[in-house]
Protein backbone atom coordinates (compact mmCIF):
# COMPACT_ATOMS: atom_id res chain seq x y z
CA UNK A 1 0.00 0.00 0.00
CA UNK A 2 1.27 3.43 -0.91
CA UNK A 3 2.37 5.79 1.79
CA UNK A 4 -0.19 8.47 2.70
CA UNK A 5 2.45 11.22 2.41
CA UNK A 6 3.34 10.14 -1.13
CA UNK A 7 -0.32 10.05 -2.16
CA UNK A 8 -0.87 13.51 -0.66
CA UNK A 9 2.23 14.90 -2.44
CA UNK A 10 1.07 13.48 -5.78
CA UNK A 11 -2.42 14.90 -5.24
CA UNK A 12 -0.92 18.33 -4.59
CA UNK A 13 1.10 18.02 -7.81
CA UNK A 14 -2.04 17.02 -9.75
CA UNK A 15 -3.89 20.00 -8.28
CA UNK A 16 -1.06 22.34 -9.29
CA UNK A 17 -1.06 20.99 -12.87
CA UNK A 18 -4.87 21.25 -13.04
CA UNK A 19 -4.66 24.89 -11.90
CA UNK A 20 -2.09 25.63 -14.64
CA UNK A 21 -4.32 23.93 -17.22
CA UNK A 22 -7.29 26.09 -16.16
CA UNK A 23 -5.29 29.35 -16.03
CA UNK A 24 -3.36 28.92 -19.28
CA UNK A 25 -4.76 30.31 -22.50
CA UNK A 26 -2.61 27.82 -24.38
CA UNK A 27 -1.09 24.51 -23.26
CA UNK A 28 1.01 22.70 -25.86
CA UNK A 29 2.03 19.05 -25.40
CA UNK A 30 5.16 17.81 -27.17
CA UNK A 31 7.37 14.71 -27.43
CA UNK A 32 10.98 15.70 -26.81
CA UNK A 33 12.50 12.23 -27.37
CA UNK A 34 15.76 12.48 -29.29
CA UNK A 35 16.72 16.01 -28.27
CA UNK A 36 20.10 16.32 -26.62
CA UNK A 37 20.76 18.40 -23.51
CA UNK A 38 21.99 21.42 -25.46
CA UNK A 39 18.87 21.44 -27.65
CA UNK A 40 16.52 21.13 -24.66
CA UNK A 41 18.40 23.91 -22.87
CA UNK A 42 18.09 26.17 -25.93
CA UNK A 43 14.35 25.40 -26.21
CA UNK A 44 13.78 26.09 -22.52
CA UNK A 45 15.67 29.41 -22.86
CA UNK A 46 13.53 30.51 -25.82
CA UNK A 47 10.32 29.58 -24.00
CA UNK A 48 11.41 31.22 -20.74
CA UNK A 49 12.23 34.48 -22.57
CA UNK A 50 8.67 34.48 -23.94
CA UNK A 51 7.21 33.92 -20.45
CA UNK A 52 6.20 30.32 -21.14
CA UNK A 53 6.52 27.64 -18.47
CA UNK A 54 7.92 24.38 -19.89
CA UNK A 55 7.92 21.17 -17.85
CA UNK A 56 8.47 17.47 -18.37
CA UNK A 57 5.59 15.76 -16.56
CA UNK A 58 4.37 12.23 -15.96
CA UNK A 59 1.47 11.28 -18.23
CA UNK A 60 -0.55 9.83 -15.34
CA UNK A 61 -0.35 13.10 -13.39
CA UNK A 62 -1.27 15.20 -16.44
CA UNK A 63 -4.14 12.83 -17.22
CA UNK A 64 -5.57 13.16 -13.72
CA UNK A 65 -5.11 16.94 -13.80
CA UNK A 66 -6.82 17.14 -17.19
CA UNK A 67 -9.76 15.11 -15.86
CA UNK A 68 -9.94 17.43 -12.85
CA UNK A 69 -9.98 20.45 -15.19
CA UNK A 70 -12.61 18.84 -17.49
CA UNK A 71 -10.14 18.54 -20.38
CA UNK A 72 -10.47 14.80 -21.04
CA UNK A 73 -9.55 15.15 -24.75
CA UNK A 74 -5.93 15.62 -23.70
CA UNK A 75 -5.64 11.91 -22.80
CA UNK A 76 -5.33 11.03 -26.50
CA UNK A 77 -1.87 12.62 -26.73
CA UNK A 78 -0.47 11.53 -23.38
CA UNK A 79 1.76 8.70 -24.60
CA UNK A 80 5.52 8.44 -24.42
CA UNK A 81 7.71 11.18 -22.97
CA UNK A 82 5.67 14.33 -22.52
CA UNK A 83 6.73 17.94 -22.16
CA UNK A 84 4.09 20.58 -21.54
CA UNK A 85 4.29 24.32 -22.25
CA UNK A 86 1.87 26.52 -20.28
CA UNK A 87 1.25 30.09 -21.45
CA UNK A 88 -1.13 33.01 -21.08
CA UNK A 89 -0.39 33.88 -24.75
CA UNK A 90 -2.35 31.80 -27.26
CA UNK A 91 0.08 31.92 -30.18
CA UNK A 92 3.56 32.21 -28.62
CA UNK A 93 4.07 28.60 -27.43
CA UNK A 94 2.79 27.15 -30.70
CA UNK A 95 5.02 29.50 -32.69
CA UNK A 96 8.19 28.83 -30.66
CA UNK A 97 7.69 25.05 -30.51
CA UNK A 98 6.81 24.83 -34.23
CA UNK A 99 9.83 26.88 -35.24
CA UNK A 100 12.06 24.74 -33.03
CA UNK A 101 10.51 21.53 -34.46
CA UNK A 102 11.29 22.72 -38.01
CA UNK A 103 14.99 22.97 -37.11
CA UNK A 104 15.04 19.85 -34.88
CA UNK A 105 13.14 16.86 -36.26
CA UNK A 106 13.25 15.11 -32.87
CA UNK A 107 10.70 17.49 -31.32
CA UNK A 108 7.13 16.43 -32.16
CA UNK A 109 4.09 18.48 -31.23
CA UNK A 110 1.32 16.15 -30.09
CA UNK A 111 -1.53 18.59 -29.56
CA UNK A 112 -2.72 21.44 -27.37
CA UNK A 113 -5.47 22.93 -25.30
CA UNK A 114 -6.23 26.40 -26.66
CA UNK A 115 -8.68 28.43 -24.59
CA UNK A 116 -10.27 25.30 -23.14
CA UNK A 117 -10.58 23.42 -26.44
CA UNK A 118 -8.41 20.52 -27.66
CA UNK A 119 -6.59 21.01 -30.97
CA UNK A 120 -4.42 18.46 -32.79
CA UNK A 121 -0.85 18.92 -34.02
CA UNK A 122 -1.94 20.18 -37.47
CA UNK A 123 -4.08 22.90 -35.89
CA UNK A 124 -1.19 23.88 -33.60
CA UNK A 125 1.02 24.33 -36.67
CA UNK A 126 -1.70 26.41 -38.35
CA UNK A 127 -1.93 28.54 -35.20
CA UNK A 128 1.86 28.98 -35.27
CA UNK A 129 1.63 30.39 -38.80
CA UNK A 130 -0.60 33.25 -37.63
CA UNK A 131 1.08 36.59 -36.97
CA UNK A 132 1.78 37.51 -33.37
CA UNK A 133 -0.57 39.71 -31.37
CA UNK A 134 1.60 42.73 -32.07
CA UNK A 135 1.60 41.89 -35.79
CA UNK A 136 -2.19 41.60 -35.84
CA UNK A 137 -2.56 44.92 -33.98
CA UNK A 138 -0.18 46.55 -36.45
CA UNK A 139 -2.26 45.26 -39.38
CA UNK A 140 -5.47 46.50 -37.74
CA UNK A 141 -3.96 49.92 -37.11
CA UNK A 142 -2.81 50.12 -40.74
CA UNK A 143 -6.32 49.26 -41.95
CA UNK A 144 -7.87 51.86 -39.65
CA UNK A 145 -5.41 54.58 -40.73
CA UNK A 146 -5.84 54.00 -44.47
CA UNK A 147 -9.13 55.95 -44.96
CA UNK A 148 -7.85 58.95 -42.99
CA UNK A 149 -4.52 58.91 -44.85
CA UNK A 150 -6.29 58.71 -48.24
CA UNK A 151 -8.63 61.58 -47.30
CA UNK A 152 -5.67 63.73 -46.22
CA UNK A 153 -3.87 63.01 -49.50
CA UNK A 154 -7.00 63.91 -51.50
CA UNK A 155 -7.41 67.21 -49.61
CA UNK A 156 -3.72 68.00 -50.16
CA UNK A 157 -4.03 67.24 -53.89
CA UNK A 158 -7.08 69.52 -54.23
CA UNK A 159 -5.26 72.25 -52.29
CA UNK A 160 -2.17 71.99 -54.51
CA UNK A 161 -4.34 72.06 -57.65
CA UNK A 162 -6.14 75.20 -56.45
CA UNK A 163 -2.81 76.90 -55.65
CA UNK A 164 -1.40 75.97 -59.08
CA UNK A 165 -4.42 77.40 -60.94
CA UNK A 166 -4.43 80.64 -58.93
CSV table of C-alpha atoms in Angstrom, one decimal:
chain,number,residue,atom,x,y,z
A,1,UNK,CA,0.0,0.0,0.0
A,2,UNK,CA,1.3,3.4,-0.9
A,3,UNK,CA,2.4,5.8,1.8
A,4,UNK,CA,-0.2,8.5,2.7
A,5,UNK,CA,2.5,11.2,2.4
A,6,UNK,CA,3.3,10.1,-1.1
A,7,UNK,CA,-0.3,10.0,-2.2
A,8,UNK,CA,-0.9,13.5,-0.7
A,9,UNK,CA,2.2,14.9,-2.4
A,10,UNK,CA,1.1,13.5,-5.8
A,11,UNK,CA,-2.4,14.9,-5.2
A,12,UNK,CA,-0.9,18.3,-4.6
A,13,UNK,CA,1.1,18.0,-7.8
A,14,UNK,CA,-2.0,17.0,-9.8
A,15,UNK,CA,-3.9,20.0,-8.3
A,16,UNK,CA,-1.1,22.3,-9.3
A,17,UNK,CA,-1.1,21.0,-12.9
A,18,UNK,CA,-4.9,21.3,-13.0
A,19,UNK,CA,-4.7,24.9,-11.9
A,20,UNK,CA,-2.1,25.6,-14.6
A,21,UNK,CA,-4.3,23.9,-17.2
A,22,UNK,CA,-7.3,26.1,-16.2
A,23,UNK,CA,-5.3,29.4,-16.0
A,24,UNK,CA,-3.4,28.9,-19.3
A,25,UNK,CA,-4.8,30.3,-22.5
A,26,UNK,CA,-2.6,27.8,-24.4
A,27,UNK,CA,-1.1,24.5,-23.3
A,28,UNK,CA,1.0,22.7,-25.9
A,29,UNK,CA,2.0,19.1,-25.4
A,30,UNK,CA,5.2,17.8,-27.2
A,31,UNK,CA,7.4,14.7,-27.4
A,32,UNK,CA,11.0,15.7,-26.8
A,33,UNK,CA,12.5,12.2,-27.4
A,34,UNK,CA,15.8,12.5,-29.3
A,35,UNK,CA,16.7,16.0,-28.3
A,36,UNK,CA,20.1,16.3,-26.6
A,37,UNK,CA,20.8,18.4,-23.5
A,38,UNK,CA,22.0,21.4,-25.5
A,39,UNK,CA,18.9,21.4,-27.6
A,40,UNK,CA,16.5,21.1,-24.7
A,41,UNK,CA,18.4,23.9,-22.9
A,42,UNK,CA,18.1,26.2,-25.9
A,43,UNK,CA,14.4,25.4,-26.2
A,44,UNK,CA,13.8,26.1,-22.5
A,45,UNK,CA,15.7,29.4,-22.9
A,46,UNK,CA,13.5,30.5,-25.8
A,47,UNK,CA,10.3,29.6,-24.0
A,48,UNK,CA,11.4,31.2,-20.7
A,49,UNK,CA,12.2,34.5,-22.6
A,50,UNK,CA,8.7,34.5,-23.9
A,51,UNK,CA,7.2,33.9,-20.5
A,52,UNK,CA,6.2,30.3,-21.1
A,53,UNK,CA,6.5,27.6,-18.5
A,54,UNK,CA,7.9,24.4,-19.9
A,55,UNK,CA,7.9,21.2,-17.8
A,56,UNK,CA,8.5,17.5,-18.4
A,57,UNK,CA,5.6,15.8,-16.6
A,58,UNK,CA,4.4,12.2,-16.0
A,59,UNK,CA,1.5,11.3,-18.2
A,60,UNK,CA,-0.5,9.8,-15.3
A,61,UNK,CA,-0.4,13.1,-13.4
A,62,UNK,CA,-1.3,15.2,-16.4
A,63,UNK,CA,-4.1,12.8,-17.2
A,64,UNK,CA,-5.6,13.2,-13.7
A,65,UNK,CA,-5.1,16.9,-13.8
A,66,UNK,CA,-6.8,17.1,-17.2
A,67,UNK,CA,-9.8,15.1,-15.9
A,68,UNK,CA,-9.9,17.4,-12.8
A,69,UNK,CA,-10.0,20.5,-15.2
A,70,UNK,CA,-12.6,18.8,-17.5
A,71,UNK,CA,-10.1,18.5,-20.4
A,72,UNK,CA,-10.5,14.8,-21.0
A,73,UNK,CA,-9.6,15.1,-24.8
A,74,UNK,CA,-5.9,15.6,-23.7
A,75,UNK,CA,-5.6,11.9,-22.8
A,76,UNK,CA,-5.3,11.0,-26.5
A,77,UNK,CA,-1.9,12.6,-26.7
A,78,UNK,CA,-0.5,11.5,-23.4
A,79,UNK,CA,1.8,8.7,-24.6
A,80,UNK,CA,5.5,8.4,-24.4
A,81,UNK,CA,7.7,11.2,-23.0
A,82,UNK,CA,5.7,14.3,-22.5
A,83,UNK,CA,6.7,17.9,-22.2
A,84,UNK,CA,4.1,20.6,-21.5
A,85,UNK,CA,4.3,24.3,-22.3
A,86,UNK,CA,1.9,26.5,-20.3
A,87,UNK,CA,1.3,30.1,-21.4
A,88,UNK,CA,-1.1,33.0,-21.1
A,89,UNK,CA,-0.4,33.9,-24.7
A,90,UNK,CA,-2.3,31.8,-27.3
A,91,UNK,CA,0.1,31.9,-30.2
A,92,UNK,CA,3.6,32.2,-28.6
A,93,UNK,CA,4.1,28.6,-27.4
A,94,UNK,CA,2.8,27.2,-30.7
A,95,UNK,CA,5.0,29.5,-32.7
A,96,UNK,CA,8.2,28.8,-30.7
A,97,UNK,CA,7.7,25.0,-30.5
A,98,UNK,CA,6.8,24.8,-34.2
A,99,UNK,CA,9.8,26.9,-35.2
A,100,UNK,CA,12.1,24.7,-33.0
A,101,UNK,CA,10.5,21.5,-34.5
A,102,UNK,CA,11.3,22.7,-38.0
A,103,UNK,CA,15.0,23.0,-37.1
A,104,UNK,CA,15.0,19.9,-34.9
A,105,UNK,CA,13.1,16.9,-36.3
A,106,UNK,CA,13.3,15.1,-32.9
A,107,UNK,CA,10.7,17.5,-31.3
A,108,UNK,CA,7.1,16.4,-32.2
A,109,UNK,CA,4.1,18.5,-31.2
A,110,UNK,CA,1.3,16.1,-30.1
A,111,UNK,CA,-1.5,18.6,-29.6
A,112,UNK,CA,-2.7,21.4,-27.4
A,113,UNK,CA,-5.5,22.9,-25.3
A,114,UNK,CA,-6.2,26.4,-26.7
A,115,UNK,CA,-8.7,28.4,-24.6
A,116,UNK,CA,-10.3,25.3,-23.1
A,117,UNK,CA,-10.6,23.4,-26.4
A,118,UNK,CA,-8.4,20.5,-27.7
A,119,UNK,CA,-6.6,21.0,-31.0
A,120,UNK,CA,-4.4,18.5,-32.8
A,121,UNK,CA,-0.8,18.9,-34.0
A,122,UNK,CA,-1.9,20.2,-37.5
A,123,UNK,CA,-4.1,22.9,-35.9
A,124,UNK,CA,-1.2,23.9,-33.6
A,125,UNK,CA,1.0,24.3,-36.7
A,126,UNK,CA,-1.7,26.4,-38.4
A,127,UNK,CA,-1.9,28.5,-35.2
A,128,UNK,CA,1.9,29.0,-35.3
A,129,UNK,CA,1.6,30.4,-38.8
A,130,UNK,CA,-0.6,33.2,-37.6
A,131,UNK,CA,1.1,36.6,-37.0
A,132,UNK,CA,1.8,37.5,-33.4
A,133,UNK,CA,-0.6,39.7,-31.4
A,134,UNK,CA,1.6,42.7,-32.1
A,135,UNK,CA,1.6,41.9,-35.8
A,136,UNK,CA,-2.2,41.6,-35.8
A,137,UNK,CA,-2.6,44.9,-34.0
A,138,UNK,CA,-0.2,46.6,-36.4
A,139,UNK,CA,-2.3,45.3,-39.4
A,140,UNK,CA,-5.5,46.5,-37.7
A,141,UNK,CA,-4.0,49.9,-37.1
A,142,UNK,CA,-2.8,50.1,-40.7
A,143,UNK,CA,-6.3,49.3,-42.0
A,144,UNK,CA,-7.9,51.9,-39.6
A,145,UNK,CA,-5.4,54.6,-40.7
A,146,UNK,CA,-5.8,54.0,-44.5
A,147,UNK,CA,-9.1,56.0,-45.0
A,148,UNK,CA,-7.9,59.0,-43.0
A,149,UNK,CA,-4.5,58.9,-44.9
A,150,UNK,CA,-6.3,58.7,-48.2
A,151,UNK,CA,-8.6,61.6,-47.3
A,152,UNK,CA,-5.7,63.7,-46.2
A,153,UNK,CA,-3.9,63.0,-49.5
A,154,UNK,CA,-7.0,63.9,-51.5
A,155,UNK,CA,-7.4,67.2,-49.6
A,156,UNK,CA,-3.7,68.0,-50.2
A,157,UNK,CA,-4.0,67.2,-53.9
A,158,UNK,CA,-7.1,69.5,-54.2
A,159,UNK,CA,-5.3,72.3,-52.3
A,160,UNK,CA,-2.2,72.0,-54.5
A,161,UNK,CA,-4.3,72.1,-57.6
A,162,UNK,CA,-6.1,75.2,-56.4
A,163,UNK,CA,-2.8,76.9,-55.7
A,164,UNK,CA,-1.4,76.0,-59.1
A,165,UNK,CA,-4.4,77.4,-60.9
A,166,UNK,CA,-4.4,80.6,-58.9
